[in-house]
Tab-separated table of C-alpha atoms in Angstrom:
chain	number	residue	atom	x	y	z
A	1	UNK	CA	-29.371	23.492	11.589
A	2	UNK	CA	-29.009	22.576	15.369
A	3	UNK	CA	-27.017	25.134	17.759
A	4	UNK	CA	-23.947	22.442	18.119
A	5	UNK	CA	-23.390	23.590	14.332
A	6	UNK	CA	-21.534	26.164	12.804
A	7	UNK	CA	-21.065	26.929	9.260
A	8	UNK	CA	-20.762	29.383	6.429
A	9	UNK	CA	-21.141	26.786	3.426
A	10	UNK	CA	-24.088	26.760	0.895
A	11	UNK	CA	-24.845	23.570	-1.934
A	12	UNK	CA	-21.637	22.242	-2.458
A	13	UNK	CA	-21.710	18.658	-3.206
A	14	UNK	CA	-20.273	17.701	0.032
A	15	UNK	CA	-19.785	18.303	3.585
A	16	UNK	CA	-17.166	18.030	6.544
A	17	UNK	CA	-17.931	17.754	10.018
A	18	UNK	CA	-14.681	19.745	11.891
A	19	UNK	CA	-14.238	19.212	15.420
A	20	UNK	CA	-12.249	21.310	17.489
A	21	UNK	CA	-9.254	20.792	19.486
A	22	UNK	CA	-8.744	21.238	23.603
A	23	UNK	CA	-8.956	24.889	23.771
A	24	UNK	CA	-10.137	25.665	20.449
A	25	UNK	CA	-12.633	27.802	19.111
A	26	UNK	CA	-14.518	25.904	16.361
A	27	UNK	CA	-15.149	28.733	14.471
A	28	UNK	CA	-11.723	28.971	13.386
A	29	UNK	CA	-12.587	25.929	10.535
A	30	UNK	CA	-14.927	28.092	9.001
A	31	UNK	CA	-12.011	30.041	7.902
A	32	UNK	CA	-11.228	27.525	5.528
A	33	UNK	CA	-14.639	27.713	3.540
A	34	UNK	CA	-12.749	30.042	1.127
A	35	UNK	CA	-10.220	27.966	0.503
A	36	UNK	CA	-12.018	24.873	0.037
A	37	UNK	CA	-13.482	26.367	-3.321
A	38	UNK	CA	-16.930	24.804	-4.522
A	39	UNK	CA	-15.730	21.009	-3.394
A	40	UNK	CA	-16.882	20.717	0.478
A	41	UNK	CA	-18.927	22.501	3.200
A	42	UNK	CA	-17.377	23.399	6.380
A	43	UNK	CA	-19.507	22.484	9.486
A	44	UNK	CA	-18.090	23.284	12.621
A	45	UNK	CA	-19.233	21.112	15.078
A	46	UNK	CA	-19.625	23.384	18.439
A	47	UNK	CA	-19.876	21.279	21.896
A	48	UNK	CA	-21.108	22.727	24.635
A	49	UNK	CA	-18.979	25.072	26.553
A	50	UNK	CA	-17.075	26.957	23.264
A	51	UNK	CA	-18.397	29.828	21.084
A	52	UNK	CA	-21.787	30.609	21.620
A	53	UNK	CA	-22.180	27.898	23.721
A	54	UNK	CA	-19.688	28.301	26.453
A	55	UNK	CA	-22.740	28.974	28.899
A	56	UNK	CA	-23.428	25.514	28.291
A	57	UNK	CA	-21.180	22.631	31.059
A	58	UNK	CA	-19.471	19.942	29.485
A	59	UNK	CA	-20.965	16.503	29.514
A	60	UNK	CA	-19.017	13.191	30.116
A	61	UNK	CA	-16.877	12.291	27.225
A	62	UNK	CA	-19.260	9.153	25.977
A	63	UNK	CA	-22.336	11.647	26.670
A	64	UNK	CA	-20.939	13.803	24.262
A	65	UNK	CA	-20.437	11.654	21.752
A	66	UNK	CA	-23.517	10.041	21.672
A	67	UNK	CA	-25.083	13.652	21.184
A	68	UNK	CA	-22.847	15.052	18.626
A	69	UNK	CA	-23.500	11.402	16.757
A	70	UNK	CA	-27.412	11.835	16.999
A	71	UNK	CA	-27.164	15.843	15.706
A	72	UNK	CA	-25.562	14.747	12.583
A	73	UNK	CA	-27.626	11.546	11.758
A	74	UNK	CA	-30.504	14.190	11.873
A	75	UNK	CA	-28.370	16.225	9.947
A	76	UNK	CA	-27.677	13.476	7.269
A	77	UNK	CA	-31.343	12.139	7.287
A	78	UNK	CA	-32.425	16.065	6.180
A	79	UNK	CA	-29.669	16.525	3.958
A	80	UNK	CA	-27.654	13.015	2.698
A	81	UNK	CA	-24.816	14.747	0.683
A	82	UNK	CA	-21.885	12.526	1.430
A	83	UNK	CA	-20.031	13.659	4.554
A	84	UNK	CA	-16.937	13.381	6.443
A	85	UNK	CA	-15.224	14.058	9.717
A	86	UNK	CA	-12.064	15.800	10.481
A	87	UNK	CA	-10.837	16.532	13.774
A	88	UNK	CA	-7.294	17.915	15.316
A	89	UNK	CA	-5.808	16.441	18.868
A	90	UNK	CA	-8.782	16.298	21.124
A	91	UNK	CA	-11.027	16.513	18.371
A	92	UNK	CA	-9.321	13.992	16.158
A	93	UNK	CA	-10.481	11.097	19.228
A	94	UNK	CA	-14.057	12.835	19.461
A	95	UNK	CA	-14.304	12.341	15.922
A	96	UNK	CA	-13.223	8.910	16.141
A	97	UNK	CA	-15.784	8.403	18.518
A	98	UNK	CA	-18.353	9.911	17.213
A	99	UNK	CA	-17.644	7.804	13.550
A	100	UNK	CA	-17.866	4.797	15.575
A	101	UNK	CA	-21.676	5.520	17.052
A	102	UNK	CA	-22.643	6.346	13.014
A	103	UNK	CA	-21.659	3.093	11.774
A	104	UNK	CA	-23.706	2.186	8.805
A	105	UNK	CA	-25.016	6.008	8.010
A	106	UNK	CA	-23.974	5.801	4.265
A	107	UNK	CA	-23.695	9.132	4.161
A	108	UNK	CA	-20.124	9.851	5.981
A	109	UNK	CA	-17.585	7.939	4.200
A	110	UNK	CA	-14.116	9.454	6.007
A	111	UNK	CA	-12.532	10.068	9.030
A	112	UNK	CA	-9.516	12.587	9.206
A	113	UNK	CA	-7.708	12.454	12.569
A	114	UNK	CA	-5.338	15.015	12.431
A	115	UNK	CA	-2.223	15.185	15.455
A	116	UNK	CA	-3.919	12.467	17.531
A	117	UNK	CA	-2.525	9.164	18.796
A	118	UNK	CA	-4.416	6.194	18.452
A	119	UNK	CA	-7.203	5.889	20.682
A	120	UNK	CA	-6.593	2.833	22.255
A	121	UNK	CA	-3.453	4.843	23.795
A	122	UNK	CA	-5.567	7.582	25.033
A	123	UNK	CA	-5.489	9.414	27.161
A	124	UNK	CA	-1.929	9.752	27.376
A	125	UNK	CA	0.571	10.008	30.840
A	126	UNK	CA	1.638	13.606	29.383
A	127	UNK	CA	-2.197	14.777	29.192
A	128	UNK	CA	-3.186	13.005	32.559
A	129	UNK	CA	-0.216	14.657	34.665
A	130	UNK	CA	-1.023	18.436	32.659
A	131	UNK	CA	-4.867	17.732	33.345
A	132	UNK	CA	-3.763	17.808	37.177
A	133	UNK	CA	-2.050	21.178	36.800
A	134	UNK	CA	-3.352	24.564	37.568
A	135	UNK	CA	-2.931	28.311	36.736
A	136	UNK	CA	0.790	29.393	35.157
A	137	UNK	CA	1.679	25.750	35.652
A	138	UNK	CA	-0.970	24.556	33.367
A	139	UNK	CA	-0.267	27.134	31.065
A	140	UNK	CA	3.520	26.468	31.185
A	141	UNK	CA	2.787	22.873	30.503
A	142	UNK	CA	0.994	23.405	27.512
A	143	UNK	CA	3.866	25.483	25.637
A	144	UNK	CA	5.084	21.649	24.771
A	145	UNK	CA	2.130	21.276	22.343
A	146	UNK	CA	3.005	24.831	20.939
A	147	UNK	CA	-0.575	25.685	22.351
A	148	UNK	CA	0.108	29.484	23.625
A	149	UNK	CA	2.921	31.763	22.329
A	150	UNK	CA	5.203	32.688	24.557
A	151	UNK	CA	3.366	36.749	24.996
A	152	UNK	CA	0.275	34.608	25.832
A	153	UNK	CA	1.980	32.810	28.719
A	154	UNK	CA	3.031	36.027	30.297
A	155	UNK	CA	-0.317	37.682	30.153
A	156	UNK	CA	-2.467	37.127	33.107
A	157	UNK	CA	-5.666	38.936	31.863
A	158	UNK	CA	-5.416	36.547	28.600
A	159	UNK	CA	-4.649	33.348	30.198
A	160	UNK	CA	-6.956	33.614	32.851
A	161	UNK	CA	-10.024	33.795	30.014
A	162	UNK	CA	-8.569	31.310	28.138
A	163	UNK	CA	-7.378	29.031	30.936
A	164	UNK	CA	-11.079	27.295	31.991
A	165	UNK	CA	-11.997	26.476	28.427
A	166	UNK	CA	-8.882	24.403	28.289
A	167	UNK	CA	-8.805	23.122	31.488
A	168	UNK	CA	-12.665	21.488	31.426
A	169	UNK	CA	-11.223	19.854	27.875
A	170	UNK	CA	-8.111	18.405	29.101
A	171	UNK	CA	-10.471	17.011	32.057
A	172	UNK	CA	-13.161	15.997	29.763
A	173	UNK	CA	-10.136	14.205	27.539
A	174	UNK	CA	-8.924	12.350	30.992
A	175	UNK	CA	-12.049	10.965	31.337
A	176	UNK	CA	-11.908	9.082	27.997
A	177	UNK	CA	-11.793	5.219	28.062
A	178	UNK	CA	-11.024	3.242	24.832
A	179	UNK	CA	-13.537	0.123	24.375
A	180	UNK	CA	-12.515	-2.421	21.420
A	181	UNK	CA	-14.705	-2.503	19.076
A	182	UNK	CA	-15.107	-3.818	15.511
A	183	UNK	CA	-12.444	-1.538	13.027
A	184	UNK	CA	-14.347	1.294	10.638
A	185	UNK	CA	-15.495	0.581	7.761
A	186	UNK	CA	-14.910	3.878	6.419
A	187	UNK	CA	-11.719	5.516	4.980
A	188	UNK	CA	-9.599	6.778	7.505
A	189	UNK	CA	-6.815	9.112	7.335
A	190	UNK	CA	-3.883	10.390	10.067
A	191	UNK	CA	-1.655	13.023	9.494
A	192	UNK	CA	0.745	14.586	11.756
A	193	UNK	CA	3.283	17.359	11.972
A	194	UNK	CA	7.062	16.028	11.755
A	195	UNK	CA	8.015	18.025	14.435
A	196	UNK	CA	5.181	17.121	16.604
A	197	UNK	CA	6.371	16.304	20.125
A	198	UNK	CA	3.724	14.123	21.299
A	199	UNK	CA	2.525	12.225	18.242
A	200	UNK	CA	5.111	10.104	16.486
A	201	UNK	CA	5.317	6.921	14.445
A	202	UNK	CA	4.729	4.794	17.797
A	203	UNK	CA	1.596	6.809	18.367
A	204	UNK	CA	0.366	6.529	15.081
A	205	UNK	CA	0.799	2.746	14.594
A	206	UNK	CA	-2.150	1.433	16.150
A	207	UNK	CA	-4.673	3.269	14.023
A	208	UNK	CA	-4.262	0.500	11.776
A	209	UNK	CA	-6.761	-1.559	14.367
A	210	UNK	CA	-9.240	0.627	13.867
A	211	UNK	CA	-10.054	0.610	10.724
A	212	UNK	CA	-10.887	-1.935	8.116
A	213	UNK	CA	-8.521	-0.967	5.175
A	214	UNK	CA	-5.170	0.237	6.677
A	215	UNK	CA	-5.758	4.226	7.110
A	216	UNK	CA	-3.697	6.716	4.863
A	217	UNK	CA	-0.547	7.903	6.886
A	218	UNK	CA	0.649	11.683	6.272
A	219	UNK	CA	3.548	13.391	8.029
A	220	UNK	CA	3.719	17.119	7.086
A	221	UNK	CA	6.131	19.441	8.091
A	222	UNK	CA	5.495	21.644	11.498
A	223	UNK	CA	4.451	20.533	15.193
A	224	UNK	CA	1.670	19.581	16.918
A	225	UNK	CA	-0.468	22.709	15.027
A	226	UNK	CA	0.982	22.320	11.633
A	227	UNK	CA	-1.490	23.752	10.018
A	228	UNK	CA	-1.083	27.404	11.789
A	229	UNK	CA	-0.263	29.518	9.445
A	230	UNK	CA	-1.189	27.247	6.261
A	231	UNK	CA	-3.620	24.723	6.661
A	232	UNK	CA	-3.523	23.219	2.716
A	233	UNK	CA	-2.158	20.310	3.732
A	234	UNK	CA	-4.732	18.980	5.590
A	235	UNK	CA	-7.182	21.007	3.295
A	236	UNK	CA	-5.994	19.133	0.257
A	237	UNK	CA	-6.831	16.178	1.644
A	238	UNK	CA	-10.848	17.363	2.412
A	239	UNK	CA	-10.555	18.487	-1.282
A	240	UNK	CA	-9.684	15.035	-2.436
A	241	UNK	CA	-11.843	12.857	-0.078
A	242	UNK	CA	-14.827	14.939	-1.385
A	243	UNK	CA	-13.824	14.539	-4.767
A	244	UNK	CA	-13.319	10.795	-3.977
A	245	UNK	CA	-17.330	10.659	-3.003
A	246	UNK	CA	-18.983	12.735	-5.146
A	247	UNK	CA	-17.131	11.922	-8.818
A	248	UNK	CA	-19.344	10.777	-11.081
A	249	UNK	CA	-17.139	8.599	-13.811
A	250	UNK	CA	-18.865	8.982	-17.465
A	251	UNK	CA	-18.406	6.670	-19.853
């Protein structure tokens, strides 16, 4: 399996592709391989710059894309189980992006964009003016997605390893530009926290031009990172999407 994956799965009938958030370390998905049971694989997708990769500098936005895109078509041609894609914030537009350059690969049937807004309203005023930030400011900013706890904030030694991680994603997200394009054929799911400050019904709303069949809506309760402590919500929908692809009806 190629370096930009991750994963602790085995022969379960199906896999998802997770990509992470600004900031985040992908390995955290592969957490929720034990709680997934025997229905899906976890794959963390790992982009240059996190995990064992961090010695690696971030590409352009549409560079990265196109070479997350081509890892898992090779990963699909080797192993076609049916396959989706989840991603959260950030990760929910790479996703996006990434679903759009594997039009046509039969194998990945669903798209789960998780606390994102719609692309076409991306990136947002909020992340362009943090993305200019610096330091405690940039730190301070980012206690309005619930990002850091407040014992994080105050610790130098912590932020300032954490810090550059973040900061090359929230540049890498400002350099995002939305091209139309014709809507996904492919299921396509958004759910976001209730109490999530920067992703609300307005936000949401324009999903429904990207995809061909309008996309499954979910609001679940909890902010921008509702699924800290308890992911199942977004878990049970994995569980069901893989269901979804690899049922076999017998009559």
């Amino acid at each position: 399996m190629p370096d930009c994956f991750l994963t602790r799965g085995g022969d379960r009938p199906a896999r998802v592709f997770c990509f992470p958030y600004a900031g985040g370390d992908p390995r955290v998905y592969l957490e929720w391989q034990e709680r997934l049971d025997d229905h899906v694989d976890v794959v963390a997708v790992c982009p240059p710059g996190k995990a064992h990769r961090a010695h690696e500098p971030l590409p352009v936005f549409d560079d990265l894309a196109d070479d997350l895109a081509a890892a898992i078509a090779d990963e699909v041609a080797a192993d076609p189980r049916p396959a989706q894609l989840f991603g959260h914030s950030f990760g929910g537009l790479l996703a996006f992006e990434v679903a759009r350059r594997l039009r046509g690969l039969p194998a990945v049937g669903h798209l789960t964009a998780s606390g994102v807004s719609a692309p076409s309203l991306l990136p947002s005023d909020r992340v362009r003016r943090i993305a200019d930030l610096d330091g405690a400011e940039f730190a301070d900013a980012l206690a309005y997605f619930g990002q850091f706890p407040p014992e994080v904030v105050a610790d130098k030694d912590v932020l300032n390893l954490l810090l550059p991680g973040l900061k090359a994603d929230f540049d890498l997200a400002v350099g995002y530009r939305y091209r139309p394009s014709p809507p996904l054929e492919i299921g396509v799911s958004v759910i976001v926290g209730t109490e999530d400050p920067h992703v609300g019904d307005v936000q949401v709303a324009p999903w429904a031009k990207e995809c061909v069949e309008p996309p499954e809506r979910f609001r679940v309760a909890g902010g921008h990172f509702y699924f800290d402590p308890d992911p199942e919500p977004v878990l049970s929908l994995l569980r069901a999407h893989a269901e979804a692809t690899t049922h076999v009806e017998v009559i």
